[in-house]
Short mmCIF file of C-alpha atoms and ligand atoms in Angstrom, two decimals:
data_model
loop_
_atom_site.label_atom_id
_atom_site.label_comp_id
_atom_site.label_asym_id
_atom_site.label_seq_id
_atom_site.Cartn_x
_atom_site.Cartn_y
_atom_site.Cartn_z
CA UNK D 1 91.76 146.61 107.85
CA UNK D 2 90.96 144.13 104.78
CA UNK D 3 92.38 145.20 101.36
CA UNK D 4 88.97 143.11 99.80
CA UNK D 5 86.25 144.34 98.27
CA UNK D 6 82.57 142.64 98.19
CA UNK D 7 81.58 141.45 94.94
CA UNK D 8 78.61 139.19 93.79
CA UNK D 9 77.68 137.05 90.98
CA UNK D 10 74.51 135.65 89.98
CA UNK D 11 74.65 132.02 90.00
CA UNK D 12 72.46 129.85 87.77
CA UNK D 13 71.90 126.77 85.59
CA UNK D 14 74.12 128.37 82.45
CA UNK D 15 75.43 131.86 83.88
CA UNK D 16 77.43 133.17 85.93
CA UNK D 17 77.90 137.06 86.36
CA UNK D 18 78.74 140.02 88.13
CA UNK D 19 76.36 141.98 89.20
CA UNK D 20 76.43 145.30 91.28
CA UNK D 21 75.95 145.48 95.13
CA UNK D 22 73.05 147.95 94.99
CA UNK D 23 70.69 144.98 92.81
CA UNK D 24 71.53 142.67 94.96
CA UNK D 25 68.43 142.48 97.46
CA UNK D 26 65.76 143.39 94.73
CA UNK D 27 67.54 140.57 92.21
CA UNK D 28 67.67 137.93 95.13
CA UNK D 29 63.42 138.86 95.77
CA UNK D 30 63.16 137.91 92.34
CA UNK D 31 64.72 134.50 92.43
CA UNK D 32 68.20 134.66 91.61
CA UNK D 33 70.98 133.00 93.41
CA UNK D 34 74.12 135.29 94.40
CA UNK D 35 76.95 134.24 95.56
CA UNK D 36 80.28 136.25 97.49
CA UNK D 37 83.71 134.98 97.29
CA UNK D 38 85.47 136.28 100.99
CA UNK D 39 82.58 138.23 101.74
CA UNK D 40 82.82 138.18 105.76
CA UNK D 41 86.78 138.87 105.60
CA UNK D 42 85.55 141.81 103.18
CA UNK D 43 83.03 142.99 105.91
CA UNK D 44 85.55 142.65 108.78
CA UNK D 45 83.58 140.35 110.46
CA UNK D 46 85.28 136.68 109.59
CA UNK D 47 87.97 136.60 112.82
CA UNK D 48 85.04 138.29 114.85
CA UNK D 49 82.69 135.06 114.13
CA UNK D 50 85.40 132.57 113.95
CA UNK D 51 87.15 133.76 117.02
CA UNK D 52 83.33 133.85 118.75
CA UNK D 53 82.52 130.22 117.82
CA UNK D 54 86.20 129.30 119.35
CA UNK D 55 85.55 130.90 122.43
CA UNK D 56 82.31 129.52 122.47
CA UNK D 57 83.12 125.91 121.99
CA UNK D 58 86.06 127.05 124.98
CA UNK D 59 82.80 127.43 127.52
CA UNK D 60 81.52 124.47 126.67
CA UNK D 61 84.14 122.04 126.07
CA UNK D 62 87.02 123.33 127.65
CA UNK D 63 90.18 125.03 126.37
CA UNK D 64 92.22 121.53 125.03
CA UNK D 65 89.23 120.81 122.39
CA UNK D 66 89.14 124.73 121.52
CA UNK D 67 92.47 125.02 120.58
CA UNK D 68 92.08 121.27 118.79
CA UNK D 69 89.64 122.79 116.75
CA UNK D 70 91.83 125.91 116.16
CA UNK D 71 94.58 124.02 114.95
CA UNK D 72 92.61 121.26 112.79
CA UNK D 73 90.18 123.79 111.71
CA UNK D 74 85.97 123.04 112.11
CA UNK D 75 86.00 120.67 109.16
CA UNK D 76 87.73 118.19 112.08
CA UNK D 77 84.85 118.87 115.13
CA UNK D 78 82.91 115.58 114.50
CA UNK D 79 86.54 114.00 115.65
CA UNK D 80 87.63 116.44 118.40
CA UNK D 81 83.99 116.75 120.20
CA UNK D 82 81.46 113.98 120.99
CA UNK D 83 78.19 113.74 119.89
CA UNK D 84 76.65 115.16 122.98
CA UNK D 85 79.45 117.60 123.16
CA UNK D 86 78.58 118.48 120.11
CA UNK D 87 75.03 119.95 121.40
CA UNK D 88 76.87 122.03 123.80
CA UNK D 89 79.30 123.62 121.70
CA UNK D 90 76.38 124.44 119.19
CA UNK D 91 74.19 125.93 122.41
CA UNK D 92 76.80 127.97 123.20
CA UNK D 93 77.80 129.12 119.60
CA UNK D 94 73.97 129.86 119.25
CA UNK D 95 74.30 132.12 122.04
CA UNK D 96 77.34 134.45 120.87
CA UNK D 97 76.57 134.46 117.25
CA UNK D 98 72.88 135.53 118.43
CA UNK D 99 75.17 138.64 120.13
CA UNK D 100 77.01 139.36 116.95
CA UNK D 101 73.50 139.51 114.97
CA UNK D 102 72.30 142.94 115.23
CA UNK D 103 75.57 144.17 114.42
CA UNK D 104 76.07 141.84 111.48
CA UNK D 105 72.87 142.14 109.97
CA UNK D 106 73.47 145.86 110.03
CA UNK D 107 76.25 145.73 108.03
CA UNK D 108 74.49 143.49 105.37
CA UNK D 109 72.05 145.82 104.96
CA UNK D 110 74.37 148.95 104.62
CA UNK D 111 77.72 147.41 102.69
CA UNK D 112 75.80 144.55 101.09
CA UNK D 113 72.82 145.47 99.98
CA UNK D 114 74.01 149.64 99.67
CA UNK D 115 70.73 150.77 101.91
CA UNK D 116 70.28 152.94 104.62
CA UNK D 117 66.50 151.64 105.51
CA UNK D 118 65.68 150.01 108.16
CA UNK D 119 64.44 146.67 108.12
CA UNK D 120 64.10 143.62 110.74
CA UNK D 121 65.98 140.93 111.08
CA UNK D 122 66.13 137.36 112.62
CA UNK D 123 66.55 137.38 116.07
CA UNK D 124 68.92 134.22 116.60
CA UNK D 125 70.84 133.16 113.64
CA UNK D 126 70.92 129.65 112.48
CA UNK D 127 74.29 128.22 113.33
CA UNK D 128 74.62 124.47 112.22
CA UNK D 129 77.53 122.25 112.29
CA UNK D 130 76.63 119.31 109.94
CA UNK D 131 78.46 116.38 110.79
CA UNK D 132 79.31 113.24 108.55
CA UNK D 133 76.46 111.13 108.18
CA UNK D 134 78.88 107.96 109.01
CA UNK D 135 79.62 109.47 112.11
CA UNK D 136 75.93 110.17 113.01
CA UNK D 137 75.08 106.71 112.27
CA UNK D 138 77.85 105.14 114.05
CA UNK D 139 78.02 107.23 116.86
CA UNK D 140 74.33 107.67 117.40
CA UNK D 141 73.80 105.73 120.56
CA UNK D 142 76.20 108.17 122.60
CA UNK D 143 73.66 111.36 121.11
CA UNK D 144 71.20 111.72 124.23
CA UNK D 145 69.68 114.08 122.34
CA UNK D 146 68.94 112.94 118.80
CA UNK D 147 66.51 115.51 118.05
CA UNK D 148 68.36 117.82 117.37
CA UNK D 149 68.54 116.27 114.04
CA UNK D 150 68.22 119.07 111.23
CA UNK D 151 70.77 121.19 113.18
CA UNK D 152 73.73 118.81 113.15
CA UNK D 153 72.24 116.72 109.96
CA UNK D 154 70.54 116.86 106.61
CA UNK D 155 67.30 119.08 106.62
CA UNK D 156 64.84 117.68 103.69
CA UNK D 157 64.34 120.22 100.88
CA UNK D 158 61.80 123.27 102.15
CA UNK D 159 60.79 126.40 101.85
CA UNK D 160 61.77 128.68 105.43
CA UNK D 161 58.35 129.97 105.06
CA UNK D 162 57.40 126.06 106.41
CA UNK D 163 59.05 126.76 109.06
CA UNK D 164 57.87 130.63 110.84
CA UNK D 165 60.05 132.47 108.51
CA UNK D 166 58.81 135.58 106.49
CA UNK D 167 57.77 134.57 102.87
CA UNK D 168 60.19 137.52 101.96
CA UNK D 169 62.71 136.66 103.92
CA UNK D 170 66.29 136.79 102.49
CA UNK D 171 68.64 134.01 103.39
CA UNK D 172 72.23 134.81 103.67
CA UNK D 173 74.12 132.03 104.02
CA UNK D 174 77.62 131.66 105.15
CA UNK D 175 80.87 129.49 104.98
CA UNK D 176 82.90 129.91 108.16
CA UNK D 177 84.72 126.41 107.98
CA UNK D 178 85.06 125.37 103.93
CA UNK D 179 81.64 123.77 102.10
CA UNK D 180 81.70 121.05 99.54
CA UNK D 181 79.50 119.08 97.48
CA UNK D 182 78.57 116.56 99.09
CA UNK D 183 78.48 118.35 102.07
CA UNK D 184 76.33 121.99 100.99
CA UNK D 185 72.96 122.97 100.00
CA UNK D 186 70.81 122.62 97.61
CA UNK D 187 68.86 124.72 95.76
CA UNK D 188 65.92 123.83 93.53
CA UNK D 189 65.12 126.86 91.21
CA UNK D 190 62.83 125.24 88.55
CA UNK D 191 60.32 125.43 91.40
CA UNK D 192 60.94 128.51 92.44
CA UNK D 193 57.25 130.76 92.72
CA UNK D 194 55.49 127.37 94.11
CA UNK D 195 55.03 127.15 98.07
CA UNK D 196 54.94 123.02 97.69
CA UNK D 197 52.99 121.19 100.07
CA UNK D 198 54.10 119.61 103.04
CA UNK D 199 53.09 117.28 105.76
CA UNK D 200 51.78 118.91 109.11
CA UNK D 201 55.48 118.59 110.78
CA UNK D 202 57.17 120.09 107.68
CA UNK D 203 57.97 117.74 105.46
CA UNK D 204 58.19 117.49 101.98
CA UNK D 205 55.51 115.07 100.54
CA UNK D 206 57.31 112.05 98.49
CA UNK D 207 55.31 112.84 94.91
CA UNK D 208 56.36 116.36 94.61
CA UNK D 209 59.10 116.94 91.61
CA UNK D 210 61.56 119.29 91.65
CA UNK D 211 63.46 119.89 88.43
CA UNK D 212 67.24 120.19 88.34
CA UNK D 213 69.67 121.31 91.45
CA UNK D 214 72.14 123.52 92.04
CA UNK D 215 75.23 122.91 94.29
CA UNK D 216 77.78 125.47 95.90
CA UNK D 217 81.32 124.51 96.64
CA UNK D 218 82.41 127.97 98.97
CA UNK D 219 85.25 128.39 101.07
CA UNK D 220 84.87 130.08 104.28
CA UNK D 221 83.82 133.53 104.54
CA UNK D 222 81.73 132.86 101.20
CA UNK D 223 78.29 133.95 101.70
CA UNK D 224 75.67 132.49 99.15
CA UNK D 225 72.21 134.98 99.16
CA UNK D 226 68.67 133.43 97.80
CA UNK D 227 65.00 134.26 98.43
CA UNK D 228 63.71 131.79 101.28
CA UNK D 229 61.11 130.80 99.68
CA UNK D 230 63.55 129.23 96.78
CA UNK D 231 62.83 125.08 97.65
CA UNK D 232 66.32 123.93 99.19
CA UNK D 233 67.86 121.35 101.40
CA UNK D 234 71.19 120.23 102.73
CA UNK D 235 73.34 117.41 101.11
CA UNK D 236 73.27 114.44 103.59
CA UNK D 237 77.36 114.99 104.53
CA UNK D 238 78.72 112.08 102.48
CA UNK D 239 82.51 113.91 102.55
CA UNK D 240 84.25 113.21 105.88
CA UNK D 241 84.39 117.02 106.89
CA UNK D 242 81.52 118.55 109.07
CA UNK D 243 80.11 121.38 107.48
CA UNK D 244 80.13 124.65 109.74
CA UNK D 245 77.68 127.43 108.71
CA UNK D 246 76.01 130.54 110.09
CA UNK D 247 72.61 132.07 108.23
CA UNK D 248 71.00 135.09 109.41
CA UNK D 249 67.38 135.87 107.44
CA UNK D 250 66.25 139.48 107.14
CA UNK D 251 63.51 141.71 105.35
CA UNK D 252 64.06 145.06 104.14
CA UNK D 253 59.99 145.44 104.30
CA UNK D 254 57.73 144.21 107.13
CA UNK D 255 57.94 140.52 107.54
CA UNK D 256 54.96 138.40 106.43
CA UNK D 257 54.45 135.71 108.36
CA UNK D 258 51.91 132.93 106.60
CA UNK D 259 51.00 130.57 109.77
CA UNK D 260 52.84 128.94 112.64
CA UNK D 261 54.99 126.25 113.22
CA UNK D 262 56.52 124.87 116.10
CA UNK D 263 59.61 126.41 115.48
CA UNK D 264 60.09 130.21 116.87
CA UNK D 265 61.04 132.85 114.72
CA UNK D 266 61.43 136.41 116.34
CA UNK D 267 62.27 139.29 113.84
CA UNK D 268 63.75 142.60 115.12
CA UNK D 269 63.33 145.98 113.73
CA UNK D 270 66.55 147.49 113.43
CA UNK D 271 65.81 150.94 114.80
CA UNK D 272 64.43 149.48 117.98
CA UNK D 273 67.47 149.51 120.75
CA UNK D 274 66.29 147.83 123.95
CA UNK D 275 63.33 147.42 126.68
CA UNK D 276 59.52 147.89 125.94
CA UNK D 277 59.93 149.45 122.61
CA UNK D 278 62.04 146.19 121.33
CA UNK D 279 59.00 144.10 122.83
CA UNK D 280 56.47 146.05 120.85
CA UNK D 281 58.81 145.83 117.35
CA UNK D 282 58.78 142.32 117.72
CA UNK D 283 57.03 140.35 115.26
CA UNK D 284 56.87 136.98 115.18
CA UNK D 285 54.89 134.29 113.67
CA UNK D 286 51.68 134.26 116.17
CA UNK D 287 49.43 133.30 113.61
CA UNK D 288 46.04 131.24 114.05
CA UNK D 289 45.56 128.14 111.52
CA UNK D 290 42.30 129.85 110.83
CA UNK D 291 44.14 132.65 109.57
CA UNK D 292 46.08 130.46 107.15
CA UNK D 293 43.09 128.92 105.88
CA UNK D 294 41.13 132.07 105.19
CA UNK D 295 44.90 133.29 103.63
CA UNK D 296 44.98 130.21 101.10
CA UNK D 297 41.01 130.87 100.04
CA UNK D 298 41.95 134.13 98.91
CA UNK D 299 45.22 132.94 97.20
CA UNK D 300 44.79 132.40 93.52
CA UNK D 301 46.07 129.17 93.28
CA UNK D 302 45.67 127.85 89.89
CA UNK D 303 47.87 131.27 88.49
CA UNK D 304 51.30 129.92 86.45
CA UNK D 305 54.23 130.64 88.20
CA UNK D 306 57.09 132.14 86.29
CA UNK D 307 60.60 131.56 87.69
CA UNK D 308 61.03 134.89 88.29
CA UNK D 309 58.59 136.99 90.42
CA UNK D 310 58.32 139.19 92.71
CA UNK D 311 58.22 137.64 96.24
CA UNK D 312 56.40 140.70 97.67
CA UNK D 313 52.94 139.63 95.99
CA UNK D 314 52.37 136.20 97.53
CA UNK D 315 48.95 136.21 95.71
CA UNK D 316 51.32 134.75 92.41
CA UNK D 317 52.25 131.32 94.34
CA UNK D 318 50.98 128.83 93.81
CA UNK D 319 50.97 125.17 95.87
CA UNK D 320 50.60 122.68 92.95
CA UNK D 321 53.32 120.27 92.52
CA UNK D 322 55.68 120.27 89.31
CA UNK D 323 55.07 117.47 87.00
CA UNK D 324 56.65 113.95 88.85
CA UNK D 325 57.85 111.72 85.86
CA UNK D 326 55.15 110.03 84.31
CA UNK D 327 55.17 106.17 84.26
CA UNK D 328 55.96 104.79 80.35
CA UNK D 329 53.53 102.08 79.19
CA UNK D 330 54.68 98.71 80.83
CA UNK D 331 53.24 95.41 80.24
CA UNK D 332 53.94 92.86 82.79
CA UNK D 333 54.35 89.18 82.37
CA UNK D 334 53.79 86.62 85.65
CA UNK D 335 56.29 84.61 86.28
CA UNK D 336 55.83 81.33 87.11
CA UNK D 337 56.97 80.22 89.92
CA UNK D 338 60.88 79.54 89.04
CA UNK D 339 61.01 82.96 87.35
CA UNK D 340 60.44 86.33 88.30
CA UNK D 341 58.18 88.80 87.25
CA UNK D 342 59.10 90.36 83.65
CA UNK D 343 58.11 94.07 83.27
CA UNK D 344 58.77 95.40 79.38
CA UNK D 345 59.16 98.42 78.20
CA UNK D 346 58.89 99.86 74.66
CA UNK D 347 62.70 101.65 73.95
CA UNK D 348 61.64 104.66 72.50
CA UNK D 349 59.53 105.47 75.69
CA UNK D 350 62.83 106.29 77.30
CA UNK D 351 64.98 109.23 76.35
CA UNK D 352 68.74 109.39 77.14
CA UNK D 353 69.12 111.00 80.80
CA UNK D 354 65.70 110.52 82.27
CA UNK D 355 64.13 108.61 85.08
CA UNK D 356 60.70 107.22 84.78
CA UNK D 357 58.54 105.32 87.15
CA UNK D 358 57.54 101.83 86.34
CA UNK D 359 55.85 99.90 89.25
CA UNK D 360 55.51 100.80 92.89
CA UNK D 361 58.58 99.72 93.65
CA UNK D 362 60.69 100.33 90.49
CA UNK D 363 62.01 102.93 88.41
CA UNK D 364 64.21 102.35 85.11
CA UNK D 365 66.71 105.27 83.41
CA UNK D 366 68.24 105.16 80.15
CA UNK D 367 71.48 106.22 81.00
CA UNK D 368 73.01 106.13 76.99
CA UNK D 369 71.84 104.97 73.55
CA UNK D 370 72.92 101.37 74.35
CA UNK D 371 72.33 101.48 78.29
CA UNK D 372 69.57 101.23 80.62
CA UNK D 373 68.84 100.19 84.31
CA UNK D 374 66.22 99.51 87.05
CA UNK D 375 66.66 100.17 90.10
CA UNK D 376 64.12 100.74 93.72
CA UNK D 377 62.25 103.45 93.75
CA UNK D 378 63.24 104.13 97.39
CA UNK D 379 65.97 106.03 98.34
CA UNK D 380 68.24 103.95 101.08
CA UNK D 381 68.45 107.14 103.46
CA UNK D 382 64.65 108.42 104.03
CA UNK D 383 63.07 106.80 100.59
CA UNK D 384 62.79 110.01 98.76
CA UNK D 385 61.31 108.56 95.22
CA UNK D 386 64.21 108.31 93.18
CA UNK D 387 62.24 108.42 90.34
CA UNK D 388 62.31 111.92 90.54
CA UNK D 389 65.85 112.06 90.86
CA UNK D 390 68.73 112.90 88.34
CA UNK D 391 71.18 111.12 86.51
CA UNK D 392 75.18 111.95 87.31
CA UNK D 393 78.68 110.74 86.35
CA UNK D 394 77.16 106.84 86.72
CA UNK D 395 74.79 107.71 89.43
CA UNK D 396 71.02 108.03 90.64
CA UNK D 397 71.20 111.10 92.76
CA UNK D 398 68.44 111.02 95.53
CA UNK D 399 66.06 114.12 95.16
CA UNK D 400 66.28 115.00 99.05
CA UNK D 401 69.79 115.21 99.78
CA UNK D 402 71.71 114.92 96.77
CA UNK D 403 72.96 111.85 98.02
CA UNK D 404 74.71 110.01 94.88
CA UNK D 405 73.72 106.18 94.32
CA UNK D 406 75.62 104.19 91.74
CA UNK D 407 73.43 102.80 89.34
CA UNK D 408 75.68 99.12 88.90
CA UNK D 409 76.49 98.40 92.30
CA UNK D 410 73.39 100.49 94.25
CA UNK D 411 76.37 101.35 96.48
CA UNK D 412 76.63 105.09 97.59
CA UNK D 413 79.56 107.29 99.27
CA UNK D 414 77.45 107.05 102.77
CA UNK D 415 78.79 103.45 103.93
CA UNK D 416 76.50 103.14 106.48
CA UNK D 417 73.69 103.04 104.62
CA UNK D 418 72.41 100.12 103.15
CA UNK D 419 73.02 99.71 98.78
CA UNK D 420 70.36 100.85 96.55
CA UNK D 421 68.57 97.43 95.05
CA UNK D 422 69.27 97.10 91.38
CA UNK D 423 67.47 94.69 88.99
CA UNK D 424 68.67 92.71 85.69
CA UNK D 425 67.57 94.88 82.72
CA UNK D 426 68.58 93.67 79.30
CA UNK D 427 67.75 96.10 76.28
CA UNK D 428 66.73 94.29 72.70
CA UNK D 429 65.06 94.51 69.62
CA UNK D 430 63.42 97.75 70.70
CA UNK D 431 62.28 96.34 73.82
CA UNK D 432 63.80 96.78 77.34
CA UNK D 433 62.80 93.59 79.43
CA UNK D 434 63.52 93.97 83.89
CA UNK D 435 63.53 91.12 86.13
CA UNK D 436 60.96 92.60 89.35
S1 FES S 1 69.42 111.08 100.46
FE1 FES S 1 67.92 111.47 101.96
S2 FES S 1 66.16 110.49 101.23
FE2 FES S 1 67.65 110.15 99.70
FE1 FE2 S 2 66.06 126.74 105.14
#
């Protein structure tokens, strides 16, 4: 038996706190962000999952690679296991840890979350190792099956509902190998009470802004807890460990499912044990586009979301996107046809630490009282519009992935990708003057 004891915090922009076990679940509906140091070792349950995943990658890869991983840990898979391996191992790990749920999900609910309801659960936990995106890249024409992109790399910033989860769903996340930054998730909670709107295939559209991020650096066993509908994403893996995490999603109320995506999502209520009666408490996402539509008409969409809400009233979201940095007023002089195109700027449209638009292609940042820069618009991984990005430590950081671009040399941690363009941008008199 484990001498630790769960505890939580609430995680945000400027706290951090302690909060007791029994608010958890009706705290994390509301928006905030929990997160619990050694929480599976507290549970009993880290060895069990670790030890599962071992065995697991045993069936599919053989005993050698197994105890390779054992001994270097699963921070060290992308160099023990092939790419195609690698879909094996994560088959197979799918299949035990989808074993281990109902049991596991059952002990959130009662040592967690300090209930003895019912409630349903996710039938197959996600289990995702995230690889470095180097290795992806350089390794890519040996991955037969490269669509399994989003389990083994970066997933673009979402809400689960996007994808057949319950829009109060509760996402518990958790560390079994160690997560960095770099390497995590991340979690966007300035938009938190907007459903954003997304492409057909569940994507985020490129104009949407999403405020400030927060990152998680957990070691393994760490669980972090948020609402699913909280906007997140992974960090494209630009540390040179792969990033091995399990999530299981549950509801302590019915499920409610908003429409269908091509992605299956089963949800189990716990008092069901086996055979017909497990078929009938089912409920999954079988929900008509129709149905959607006629949801959305009666949605009062033009309501203001407040960060915190509760998530049990969809009627408060709301799909309009947050306000994308506005352009400043930039005149543009021709060149001729020796010189470029000049675009200036009036100084005192830009404000130390922000990131406004100022062509198609272009965006400029004031990064201190005496420096600015212009740089592309286009993020080098999947041209997220850096313009709605952030400023960090010398950096652009891409709003997508969190992937950190330097702002003098456009280079970024990711060596496969290619360097963010930067253009000449000289600051005087009150004017700032880029060469396009
Ligand atoms: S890091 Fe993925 S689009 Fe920028
Ligand atoms: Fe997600």
């Amino acid at each position: 038996m484990t001498n630790l004891s769960l505890t939580a915090k609430s995680i945000g922009f400027e706290h951090i706190h302690s909060i007791p076990l029994h608010e958890i679940n009706d705290r994390v509906m509301r928006g905030e962000i929990v997160v619990m140091p050694k929480c599976l070792q507290a549970m009993g349950y880290f060895e069990r999952l670790k030890e599962a995943t071992l065995e697991a990658i045993c069936q599919a890869v053989g005993e050698a690679k197994a105890a390779q991983v054992r001994s270097k840990g699963f921070e060290a898979i992308h160099e023990i296991i092939n790419l195609d391996e690698l879909v094996a191992i994560s088959n197979s790990s799918y299949d035990v840890i989808r074993s281990l749920a109902p049991g596991l999900s059952k002990a959130v609910v009662k040592e967690i979350f300090q209930r003895k309801q019912p409630f349903y659960f996710e039938e197959s936990p996600n289990v995702r190792f995230h690889i470095p995106y180097d290795v992806v890249v350089e390794r890519k024409k040996e991955f037969s099956q490269f669509h399994w992109n989003g389990k083994v790399t970066a997933h673009g910033p979402h809400h689960d509902s996007w994808y057949q989860c319950p829009t109060n769903c509760v996402n518990i996340w958790i560390a079994i190998g160690s997560v960095k930054i770099g390497n995590g998730l991340s979690i966007y909670p300035q938009v938190y009470g907007k459903r954003l709107p997304c492409t057909e295939d569940g994507k985020i559209l490129r104009d949407q802004y999403f405020g400030s991020v927060l990152n998680f650096d957990l070691e393994p066993g760490d669980a972090l807890i948020f609402h699913g509908e909280h906007l997140h994403s992974s960090e494209l893996n630009s540390t040179d460990a792969t990033r091995y995490v399990v999530s299981l999603r549950m509801t302590l109320e019915k499920p409610k499912f908003l429409g269908q995506s091509p992605y299956k999502s089963n949800y189990i209520y716990s008092e069901t044990n086996d055979g017909l009666a497990a078929a009938c408490n089912q409920v999954s996402a079988k929900i008509s586009r129709r149905f959607i539509k006629q949801l959305d008409s009666h949605l009062n969409r033009s309501e203001t979301p407040n960060y915190v809400i509760s998530a049990l009233d969809i009627s408060i979201f709301d799909n309009t996107s947050a306000d994308f940095p506005k352009p400043p007023l930039v005149k543009t002089v021709e060149g001729t046809s020796q010189d470029k195109t000049k675009l200036i700027i009036d100084s005192t449209e830009l404000a130390i630490g922000t990131i406004k638009p100022v062509s198609q292609t272009m965006c400029v940042a004031r990064v201190d009282e005496n420096r600015v820069v212009a740089f592309s618009r286009h993020c080098p991984h999947e041209g997220a519009d850096l313009a709605g990005g952030y400023l960090r430590d010398g950096c652009v950081v891409c709003p997508w992935h969190n992937l950190p671009l330097n702002i003098e040399t456009g280079a970024s941690p990711c060596k496969s990708l290619s360097q963010l363009k930067v253009f000449d941008c000289v600051e005087s008199d009150g004017t700032v003057e880029i060469q396009g």
